């Protein structure tokens, strides 16, 4: 397991802004140089390291196999928070004015821009594990849950209504943790009002409220979601065990100091937290410039990593993220556009026809419509990482659709042939043409990608 930490490096530009540490050996594995990383603006995808620059309207992109900056993306407004979807298809940013921008990573196209998402700075952006929802938190003391399909299908003339809006905190919300379970996930919010609140994504209900002895600046949970870890402004990290607590006690904010494990060592506010999958190791980053590794059983610090400046973000990633990095897979991120495309702004999006995608110079519509909320499930109707890679390859290698493929859908062809007199031979021939075209395109993409 690797710990990826970023710091506000205001000294020599040659110094590393992002460090990758091996949790077992404590060695520095890689150091990405250049840039000043903003708080909670570090996103790790399978093909790139993406970070927003502090105080400037820019995003920096590194490839995992290279320590030097790959390219810089200019924006129209300073980015305050950043996140990538689990399938590496979308990148979502939150601005200091409360605007949400959504880009397609493979093409750099700005899919939507929601100017009135929040009234103040967006402090945190988190995706659910299925990529169907985005959770945003802000200095306006609210947390909002957005359907990804609504954000992507938005036009500039529409206002989006969030799935949930939670306004129970009385001071700015500083961090958000999103658990597993897609629509059944639980969300934990941290605030400067010295509390953490637990929410159910499906119902939007507040199921627990935890009080801590200090303003909470960062929050996370273990894999079993039984312990809430809260980093405070005093530098102390608290671990609150949820098992053994009644529902009435949790709702009444009755967690007392005797129920808390304390991790003492940081001398300044704790800005970032993360836990390993086995729940045995807690990693924390602080404004004191250190990243500390804790044993959760003994609450003792076992390793310390040092930055020259304060730590702004911290993410735990598996070893294959760097060891198995492939140059082709690392090139799926392209510079982001600043404005919405004219074609997307002019054409209304029909929600019954899926999400429009640009393939080989044409505008096509996904054959799979977005899922409906009425069936008890939800989803974004978006491509997976492999579709994004094929999208990127089709644009750069100019792969055109086979000319011998009928320009009608498979279902239309079958219906017409059946009505003409059950011509079985023609029906089988049409099916063979469609299968051959799909197989040819898939094999060509594999050869081109070197997979």
Short mmCIF file of C-alpha atoms in Angstrom, two decimals:
data_model
loop_
_atom_site.label_atom_id
_atom_site.label_comp_id
_atom_site.label_asym_id
_atom_site.label_seq_id
_atom_site.Cartn_x
_atom_site.Cartn_y
_atom_site.Cartn_z
CA UNK A 1 0.00 0.00 0.00
CA UNK A 2 1.24 3.47 -0.92
CA UNK A 3 0.43 6.78 0.76
CA UNK A 4 0.21 9.70 -1.70
CA UNK A 5 0.49 13.05 0.08
CA UNK A 6 0.56 16.59 -1.27
CA UNK A 7 1.94 19.73 0.33
CA UNK A 8 1.82 23.49 -0.19
CA UNK A 9 5.31 23.80 -1.63
CA UNK A 10 6.07 27.53 -1.88
CA UNK A 11 9.83 27.22 -2.11
CA UNK A 12 11.93 26.03 -5.03
CA UNK A 13 9.74 24.86 -7.92
CA UNK A 14 12.09 21.92 -8.37
CA UNK A 15 11.00 20.56 -5.00
CA UNK A 16 8.39 17.83 -5.01
CA UNK A 17 4.79 18.84 -4.40
CA UNK A 18 3.45 15.26 -4.19
CA UNK A 19 5.17 12.37 -2.42
CA UNK A 20 4.46 8.65 -2.72
CA UNK A 21 5.45 6.63 0.35
CA UNK A 22 5.65 2.88 0.90
CA UNK A 23 3.75 2.19 4.14
CA UNK A 24 5.67 -1.01 4.88
CA UNK A 25 9.24 0.16 4.35
CA UNK A 26 8.74 3.87 4.91
CA UNK A 27 10.72 4.67 1.75
CA UNK A 28 9.94 7.50 -0.63
CA UNK A 29 8.92 5.74 -3.85
CA UNK A 30 8.23 8.72 -6.10
CA UNK A 31 8.13 12.50 -5.95
CA UNK A 32 6.07 14.47 -8.45
CA UNK A 33 7.61 17.89 -8.96
CA UNK A 34 6.13 21.28 -9.76
CA UNK A 35 3.05 23.11 -8.60
CA UNK A 36 1.40 24.11 -5.35
CA UNK A 37 -1.41 21.65 -4.55
CA UNK A 38 -4.61 23.10 -3.11
CA UNK A 39 -6.35 21.42 -0.13
CA UNK A 40 -8.50 18.42 -1.05
CA UNK A 41 -7.64 18.82 -4.71
CA UNK A 42 -5.57 15.69 -5.30
CA UNK A 43 -7.17 13.02 -7.51
CA UNK A 44 -5.54 9.67 -8.31
CA UNK A 45 -6.73 7.78 -11.39
CA UNK A 46 -5.33 4.69 -13.06
CA UNK A 47 -3.72 6.83 -15.73
CA UNK A 48 -2.76 10.11 -14.09
CA UNK A 49 -2.16 12.19 -10.98
CA UNK A 50 -4.36 15.30 -11.13
CA UNK A 51 -4.09 18.22 -8.73
CA UNK A 52 -5.45 21.76 -8.63
CA UNK A 53 -2.96 24.55 -8.08
CA UNK A 54 -3.46 26.57 -4.92
CA UNK A 55 -4.45 30.19 -5.50
CA UNK A 56 -4.35 29.97 -9.31
CA UNK A 57 -6.90 28.87 -11.95
CA UNK A 58 -4.94 25.84 -13.11
CA UNK A 59 -4.84 22.05 -12.88
CA UNK A 60 -1.60 20.06 -13.10
CA UNK A 61 -1.39 16.54 -14.52
CA UNK A 62 1.38 13.98 -14.00
CA UNK A 63 1.73 10.48 -15.42
CA UNK A 64 2.46 7.75 -12.83
CA UNK A 65 5.64 6.60 -14.60
CA UNK A 66 7.19 10.09 -14.70
CA UNK A 67 8.01 12.51 -11.89
CA UNK A 68 7.94 15.59 -14.10
CA UNK A 69 4.83 17.60 -14.86
CA UNK A 70 3.08 16.29 -17.97
CA UNK A 71 0.95 19.32 -18.78
CA UNK A 72 -0.88 22.25 -17.21
CA UNK A 73 -4.56 23.07 -17.76
CA UNK A 74 -5.73 26.67 -17.51
CA UNK A 75 -9.15 27.35 -16.00
CA UNK A 76 -11.46 30.32 -15.85
CA UNK A 77 -11.67 30.26 -12.05
CA UNK A 78 -9.62 28.97 -9.14
CA UNK A 79 -10.36 25.33 -8.31
CA UNK A 80 -11.06 24.68 -4.62
CA UNK A 81 -11.67 20.91 -4.75
CA UNK A 82 -11.32 18.08 -7.25
CA UNK A 83 -12.35 14.44 -7.75
CA UNK A 84 -12.34 11.78 -10.48
CA UNK A 85 -15.01 9.14 -11.03
CA UNK A 86 -14.12 5.52 -10.14
CA UNK A 87 -14.08 4.53 -13.83
CA UNK A 88 -11.79 7.48 -14.73
CA UNK A 89 -14.40 8.79 -17.16
CA UNK A 90 -15.26 12.10 -15.47
CA UNK A 91 -13.41 14.79 -13.55
CA UNK A 92 -15.46 17.10 -11.30
CA UNK A 93 -14.16 20.32 -9.80
CA UNK A 94 -15.61 22.77 -7.32
CA UNK A 95 -14.72 26.45 -7.39
CA UNK A 96 -14.31 29.11 -4.75
CA UNK A 97 -17.62 30.68 -5.82
CA UNK A 98 -19.59 27.42 -5.48
CA UNK A 99 -19.63 26.31 -9.12
CA UNK A 100 -19.37 22.67 -10.22
CA UNK A 101 -17.68 21.80 -13.53
CA UNK A 102 -17.76 18.32 -15.10
CA UNK A 103 -15.23 17.25 -17.75
CA UNK A 104 -14.85 14.13 -19.84
CA UNK A 105 -11.27 13.08 -19.13
CA UNK A 106 -10.61 11.31 -22.45
CA UNK A 107 -11.56 14.29 -24.61
CA UNK A 108 -11.28 17.27 -22.26
CA UNK A 109 -14.81 18.38 -23.17
CA UNK A 110 -16.65 20.44 -20.56
CA UNK A 111 -19.91 18.53 -20.18
CA UNK A 112 -21.64 20.88 -17.75
CA UNK A 113 -21.13 23.88 -15.50
CA UNK A 114 -23.47 24.43 -12.55
CA UNK A 115 -22.91 27.98 -11.31
CA UNK A 116 -25.31 27.98 -8.35
CA UNK A 117 -24.46 24.60 -6.83
CA UNK A 118 -23.38 26.26 -3.54
CA UNK A 119 -23.30 29.82 -2.28
CA UNK A 120 -19.73 29.67 -0.99
CA UNK A 121 -16.49 27.75 -1.58
CA UNK A 122 -16.85 24.03 -2.24
CA UNK A 123 -14.54 22.34 0.23
CA UNK A 124 -14.88 18.66 -0.73
CA UNK A 125 -16.10 16.51 -3.64
CA UNK A 126 -16.62 12.75 -3.32
CA UNK A 127 -18.00 10.09 -5.68
CA UNK A 128 -19.94 7.03 -4.59
CA UNK A 129 -18.18 3.75 -5.36
CA UNK A 130 -20.40 3.10 -8.40
CA UNK A 131 -19.81 6.59 -9.80
CA UNK A 132 -23.55 7.33 -10.03
CA UNK A 133 -23.63 10.13 -7.42
CA UNK A 134 -21.43 13.05 -6.40
CA UNK A 135 -21.39 14.48 -2.87
CA UNK A 136 -20.27 18.08 -2.40
CA UNK A 137 -19.67 20.03 0.81
CA UNK A 138 -19.26 23.76 1.19
CA UNK A 139 -18.42 26.62 3.49
CA UNK A 140 -22.14 27.48 3.35
CA UNK A 141 -22.64 24.65 5.93
CA UNK A 142 -24.53 22.38 3.49
CA UNK A 143 -23.90 18.98 1.91
CA UNK A 144 -25.54 18.17 -1.42
CA UNK A 145 -25.90 14.89 -3.29
CA UNK A 146 -26.09 15.07 -7.09
CA UNK A 147 -26.98 12.42 -9.63
CA UNK A 148 -24.15 12.22 -12.15
CA UNK A 149 -26.58 11.74 -15.01
CA UNK A 150 -28.28 15.04 -14.10
CA UNK A 151 -24.95 16.87 -14.11
CA UNK A 152 -23.91 15.39 -17.45
CA UNK A 153 -27.26 15.94 -19.15
CA UNK A 154 -27.53 19.53 -17.99
CA UNK A 155 -27.64 22.41 -20.47
CA UNK A 156 -26.67 25.98 -19.70
CA UNK A 157 -30.35 26.98 -19.53
CA UNK A 158 -31.31 24.53 -16.78
CA UNK A 159 -31.10 24.51 -13.01
CA UNK A 160 -30.29 21.16 -11.43
CA UNK A 161 -32.09 20.02 -8.30
CA UNK A 162 -29.85 17.91 -6.05
CA UNK A 163 -31.03 14.52 -4.84
CA UNK A 164 -30.47 15.59 -1.20
CA UNK A 165 -29.58 18.83 0.55
CA UNK A 166 -28.44 18.53 4.18
CA UNK A 167 -28.18 21.71 6.24
CA UNK A 168 -27.98 20.40 9.82
CA UNK A 169 -24.47 21.74 10.44
CA UNK A 170 -24.18 25.22 11.87
CA UNK A 171 -20.65 26.02 10.64
CA UNK A 172 -18.72 25.26 7.41
CA UNK A 173 -18.47 21.62 6.38
CA UNK A 174 -14.80 20.70 6.07
CA UNK A 175 -14.74 17.09 4.86
CA UNK A 176 -16.95 14.20 3.71
CA UNK A 177 -16.48 10.44 3.72
CA UNK A 178 -18.58 8.23 1.41
CA UNK A 179 -18.89 4.55 2.31
CA UNK A 180 -19.47 1.51 0.12
CA UNK A 181 -22.81 0.30 -1.15
CA UNK A 182 -23.68 2.71 -4.01
CA UNK A 183 -27.27 3.83 -3.31
CA UNK A 184 -27.26 2.18 0.14
CA UNK A 185 -24.03 3.90 1.18
CA UNK A 186 -23.60 5.93 4.33
CA UNK A 187 -22.03 9.38 4.27
CA UNK A 188 -20.14 11.03 7.12
CA UNK A 189 -19.73 14.81 7.18
CA UNK A 190 -17.30 16.81 9.33
CA UNK A 191 -17.75 20.42 10.36
CA UNK A 192 -16.18 23.20 12.35
CA UNK A 193 -19.17 23.00 14.70
CA UNK A 194 -17.28 20.15 16.48
CA UNK A 195 -19.50 17.41 15.12
CA UNK A 196 -19.68 14.61 12.57
CA UNK A 197 -23.03 13.51 11.17
CA UNK A 198 -23.87 10.21 9.47
CA UNK A 199 -26.41 10.15 6.65
CA UNK A 200 -28.15 7.49 4.61
CA UNK A 201 -27.83 8.12 0.89
CA UNK A 202 -31.03 6.32 -0.10
CA UNK A 203 -33.39 8.03 2.34
CA UNK A 204 -31.43 11.19 3.11
CA UNK A 205 -31.99 10.62 6.83
CA UNK A 206 -29.53 11.71 9.51
CA UNK A 207 -28.97 8.48 11.45
CA UNK A 208 -26.24 9.61 13.86
CA UNK A 209 -24.59 12.72 15.23
CA UNK A 210 -21.21 12.56 17.00
CA UNK A 211 -19.76 15.33 19.15
CA UNK A 212 -15.99 15.81 19.47
CA UNK A 213 -13.90 18.06 21.74
CA UNK A 214 -12.78 20.40 18.96
CA UNK A 215 -13.53 21.59 15.44
CA UNK A 216 -13.36 18.65 13.02
CA UNK A 217 -11.33 19.30 9.85
CA UNK A 218 -11.05 15.79 8.38
CA UNK A 219 -12.95 12.51 8.67
CA UNK A 220 -12.78 8.90 7.49
CA UNK A 221 -14.02 5.43 8.47
CA UNK A 222 -12.58 1.92 8.43
CA UNK A 223 -13.63 -0.63 5.79
CA UNK A 224 -16.31 -2.13 8.06
CA UNK A 225 -17.64 1.37 8.83
CA UNK A 226 -17.61 0.69 12.55
CA UNK A 227 -15.18 3.43 13.63
CA UNK A 228 -15.26 7.13 12.74
CA UNK A 229 -11.85 8.85 12.75
CA UNK A 230 -11.94 12.64 13.14
CA UNK A 231 -8.97 14.98 12.77
CA UNK A 232 -9.31 18.20 14.77
CA UNK A 233 -7.85 21.68 14.71
CA UNK A 234 -5.84 20.97 17.86
CA UNK A 235 -3.82 18.25 16.10
CA UNK A 236 -5.47 15.32 17.92
CA UNK A 237 -7.14 12.51 15.98
CA UNK A 238 -10.12 10.82 17.64
CA UNK A 239 -11.53 7.39 16.90
CA UNK A 240 -15.19 6.89 17.85
CA UNK A 241 -16.46 3.29 17.82
CA UNK A 242 -20.07 3.02 16.67
CA UNK A 243 -20.68 -0.55 17.82
CA UNK A 244 -22.13 -0.78 21.29
CA UNK A 245 -23.89 2.57 20.95
CA UNK A 246 -27.66 2.72 20.83
CA UNK A 247 -29.43 4.61 18.05
CA UNK A 248 -30.90 7.07 20.56
CA UNK A 249 -27.46 7.84 21.98
CA UNK A 250 -25.99 8.48 18.54
CA UNK A 251 -28.84 10.77 17.51
CA UNK A 252 -28.48 12.68 20.77
CA UNK A 253 -24.76 13.35 20.15
CA UNK A 254 -23.88 11.55 23.37
CA UNK A 255 -20.45 10.23 22.39
CA UNK A 256 -18.29 11.11 25.42
CA UNK A 257 -14.49 11.20 25.76
CA UNK A 258 -14.45 7.77 27.42
CA UNK A 259 -15.71 6.30 24.11
CA UNK A 260 -12.93 7.91 22.11
CA UNK A 261 -9.48 6.64 21.21
CA UNK A 262 -6.96 9.47 20.90
CA UNK A 263 -3.99 9.70 18.56
CA UNK A 264 -1.66 12.41 19.86
CA UNK A 265 1.40 13.60 17.96
CA UNK A 266 0.56 16.35 15.48
CA UNK A 267 1.22 19.88 16.65
CA UNK A 268 -1.07 21.63 14.15
CA UNK A 269 -4.51 20.95 12.58
CA UNK A 270 -5.03 17.54 10.97
CA UNK A 271 -6.13 18.13 7.37
CA UNK A 272 -6.31 14.59 5.91
CA UNK A 273 -7.10 11.06 7.09
CA UNK A 274 -7.24 7.60 5.52
CA UNK A 275 -7.36 3.99 6.75
CA UNK A 276 -6.00 0.79 5.21
CA UNK A 277 -8.42 -1.94 4.15
CA UNK A 278 -7.48 -4.18 7.09
CA UNK A 279 -8.32 -1.31 9.48
CA UNK A 280 -4.99 -1.83 11.29
CA UNK A 281 -3.29 1.32 10.05
CA UNK A 282 -4.44 4.94 10.17
CA UNK A 283 -2.58 7.61 8.16
CA UNK A 284 -2.93 11.32 8.93
CA UNK A 285 -1.59 14.52 7.35
CA UNK A 286 -1.24 17.83 9.15
CA UNK A 287 -0.38 21.49 8.77
CA UNK A 288 2.79 20.74 10.73
CA UNK A 289 4.23 19.22 7.51
CA UNK A 290 4.19 15.59 8.65
CA UNK A 291 2.36 12.45 7.59
CA UNK A 292 2.00 10.05 10.51
CA UNK A 293 1.24 6.32 10.35
CA UNK A 294 -0.65 4.98 13.39
CA UNK A 295 -1.36 1.53 14.72
CA UNK A 296 -5.10 1.54 15.41
CA UNK A 297 -4.89 -1.07 18.18
CA UNK A 298 -2.30 0.70 20.34
CA UNK A 299 -2.94 4.27 19.08
CA UNK A 300 0.82 4.66 18.70
CA UNK A 301 2.65 6.41 15.88
CA UNK A 302 4.88 3.93 14.05
CA UNK A 303 6.24 6.06 11.15
CA UNK A 304 6.60 9.74 10.29
CA UNK A 305 7.04 11.19 6.79
CA UNK A 306 8.07 14.82 6.45
CA UNK A 307 7.17 17.53 3.93
CA UNK A 308 8.75 20.97 3.84
CA UNK A 309 5.33 22.64 4.09
CA UNK A 310 1.84 21.81 5.37
CA UNK A 311 0.11 18.69 4.03
CA UNK A 312 -3.03 19.46 2.02
CA UNK A 313 -4.24 16.04 0.78
CA UNK A 314 -3.66 12.37 1.50
CA UNK A 315 -4.76 9.28 -0.42
CA UNK A 316 -3.95 5.58 0.03
CA UNK A 317 -3.49 3.63 -3.22
CA UNK A 318 -2.56 -0.02 -3.93
CA UNK A 319 0.93 -0.93 -5.09
CA UNK A 320 -0.01 -1.83 -8.72
CA UNK A 321 -1.00 1.80 -9.26
CA UNK A 322 2.67 2.66 -9.92
CA UNK A 323 4.26 -0.76 -10.38
CA UNK A 324 1.82 -1.65 -13.16
CA UNK A 325 1.49 1.80 -14.75
CA UNK A 326 1.31 1.56 -18.55
CA UNK A 327 2.22 4.58 -20.74
CA UNK A 328 -0.78 4.02 -23.05
CA UNK A 329 -3.24 3.85 -20.18
CA UNK A 330 -1.62 6.93 -18.66
CA UNK A 331 -2.41 9.09 -21.68
CA UNK A 332 -6.22 9.09 -21.48
CA UNK A 333 -6.30 12.56 -19.85
CA UNK A 334 -6.33 15.49 -22.26
CA UNK A 335 -6.38 19.25 -21.53
CA UNK A 336 -9.78 20.42 -20.32
CA UNK A 337 -11.88 22.97 -22.19
CA UNK A 338 -12.86 26.20 -20.45
CA UNK A 339 -16.28 26.58 -22.03
CA UNK A 340 -19.16 24.35 -23.07
CA UNK A 341 -19.09 23.23 -26.69
CA UNK A 342 -21.46 25.07 -29.02
CA UNK A 343 -23.05 21.84 -30.24
CA UNK A 344 -23.82 20.75 -26.71
CA UNK A 345 -25.18 24.15 -25.72
CA UNK A 346 -27.48 24.38 -28.75
CA UNK A 347 -28.89 20.86 -28.77
CA UNK A 348 -31.35 19.93 -26.06
CA UNK A 349 -30.60 16.62 -24.35
CA UNK A 350 -33.38 14.07 -24.45
CA UNK A 351 -33.26 12.13 -21.17
CA UNK A 352 -34.91 9.09 -22.82
CA UNK A 353 -32.05 8.69 -25.31
CA UNK A 354 -29.15 8.49 -22.92
CA UNK A 355 -26.01 10.63 -22.62
CA UNK A 356 -24.56 12.13 -25.84
CA UNK A 357 -20.95 11.14 -26.54
CA UNK A 358 -18.60 12.35 -29.28
CA UNK A 359 -17.09 9.45 -31.27
CA UNK A 360 -14.70 9.85 -34.26
CA UNK A 361 -15.93 13.35 -35.07
CA UNK A 362 -19.63 12.48 -34.83
CA UNK A 363 -22.16 12.99 -32.06
CA UNK A 364 -23.66 9.68 -31.02
CA UNK A 365 -26.06 8.76 -28.25
CA UNK A 366 -25.54 5.93 -25.82
CA UNK A 367 -27.79 2.97 -26.60
CA UNK A 368 -28.43 2.46 -22.92
CA UNK A 369 -30.80 5.01 -21.37
CA UNK A 370 -30.15 6.19 -17.82
CA UNK A 371 -31.62 4.08 -15.08
CA UNK A 372 -34.92 5.15 -13.57
CA UNK A 373 -35.31 5.81 -9.88
CA UNK A 374 -38.65 4.01 -9.80
CA UNK A 375 -37.06 0.55 -10.02
CA UNK A 376 -35.22 1.00 -6.74
CA UNK A 377 -31.82 1.44 -8.35
CA UNK A 378 -29.89 4.35 -9.74
CA UNK A 379 -27.00 4.87 -12.08
CA UNK A 380 -25.29 7.26 -14.39
CA UNK A 381 -25.62 5.39 -17.70
CA UNK A 382 -21.95 6.25 -18.36
CA UNK A 383 -19.05 4.46 -20.00
CA UNK A 384 -16.51 2.43 -18.03
CA UNK A 385 -12.76 3.05 -18.17
CA UNK A 386 -12.39 0.76 -21.20
CA UNK A 387 -14.96 2.78 -23.13
CA UNK A 388 -13.07 5.98 -22.32
CA UNK A 389 -9.85 4.40 -23.60
CA UNK A 390 -11.53 3.26 -26.84
CA UNK A 391 -13.04 6.74 -27.20
CA UNK A 392 -9.56 8.29 -26.90
CA UNK A 393 -8.06 5.81 -29.39
CA UNK A 394 -10.81 6.33 -31.98
CA UNK A 395 -10.15 10.06 -31.98
CA UNK A 396 -6.36 9.86 -32.20
CA UNK A 397 -6.14 6.92 -34.63
CA UNK A 398 -9.14 8.01 -36.72
CA UNK A 399 -10.93 4.66 -36.58
CA UNK A 400 -14.04 4.88 -38.73
CA UNK A 401 -17.08 2.63 -38.56
CA UNK A 402 -17.13 -0.17 -41.22
CA UNK A 403 -18.91 0.95 -44.38
CA UNK A 404 -20.62 -2.41 -44.95
CA UNK A 405 -22.60 -2.21 -41.72
CA UNK A 406 -26.28 -1.29 -42.22
CA UNK A 407 -27.13 2.17 -40.93
CA UNK A 408 -30.06 0.77 -38.96
CA UNK A 409 -30.32 -0.68 -35.51
CA UNK A 410 -30.20 -4.42 -35.05
CA UNK A 411 -33.81 -4.53 -33.86
CA UNK A 412 -35.05 -2.59 -36.90
CA UNK A 413 -33.22 -4.97 -39.25
CA UNK A 414 -34.67 -8.04 -37.56
CA UNK A 415 -38.22 -6.65 -37.66
CA UNK A 416 -38.05 -5.73 -41.34
CA UNK A 417 -36.64 -9.09 -42.40
CA UNK A 418 -39.24 -10.97 -40.41
CA UNK A 419 -42.07 -8.95 -41.98
CA UNK A 420 -40.80 -9.67 -45.50
CA UNK A 421 -41.52 -13.38 -45.21
CA UNK A 422 -39.28 -14.90 -42.57
CA UNK A 423 -36.19 -14.79 -44.73
CA UNK A 424 -33.97 -16.78 -42.35
CA UNK A 425 -30.88 -16.62 -44.55
CA UNK A 426 -30.96 -12.81 -44.75
CA UNK A 427 -31.57 -12.53 -41.05
CA UNK A 428 -28.53 -14.67 -40.24
CA UNK A 429 -26.41 -12.69 -42.70
CA UNK A 430 -27.33 -9.39 -41.03
CA UNK A 431 -26.45 -10.76 -37.62
CA UNK A 432 -23.08 -12.04 -38.91
CA UNK A 433 -22.26 -8.59 -40.31
CA UNK A 434 -22.94 -6.92 -36.96
CA UNK A 435 -20.89 -9.49 -35.04
CA UNK A 436 -17.97 -9.21 -37.49
CA UNK A 437 -17.95 -5.42 -37.25
CA UNK A 438 -17.94 -5.47 -33.44
CA UNK A 439 -15.20 -8.12 -33.32
CA UNK A 440 -13.03 -6.23 -35.82
CA UNK A 441 -13.27 -2.98 -33.88
CA UNK A 442 -12.50 -4.68 -30.56
CA UNK A 443 -9.42 -6.49 -31.96
CA UNK A 444 -8.13 -3.30 -33.55
CA UNK A 445 -8.44 -1.42 -30.24
CA UNK A 446 -6.56 -4.18 -28.42
CA UNK A 447 -3.72 -4.17 -30.92
CA UNK A 448 -3.45 -0.39 -30.84
CA UNK A 449 -3.41 -0.19 -27.05
CA UNK A 450 -0.89 -3.01 -26.77
CA UNK A 451 -3.04 -4.88 -24.25
#
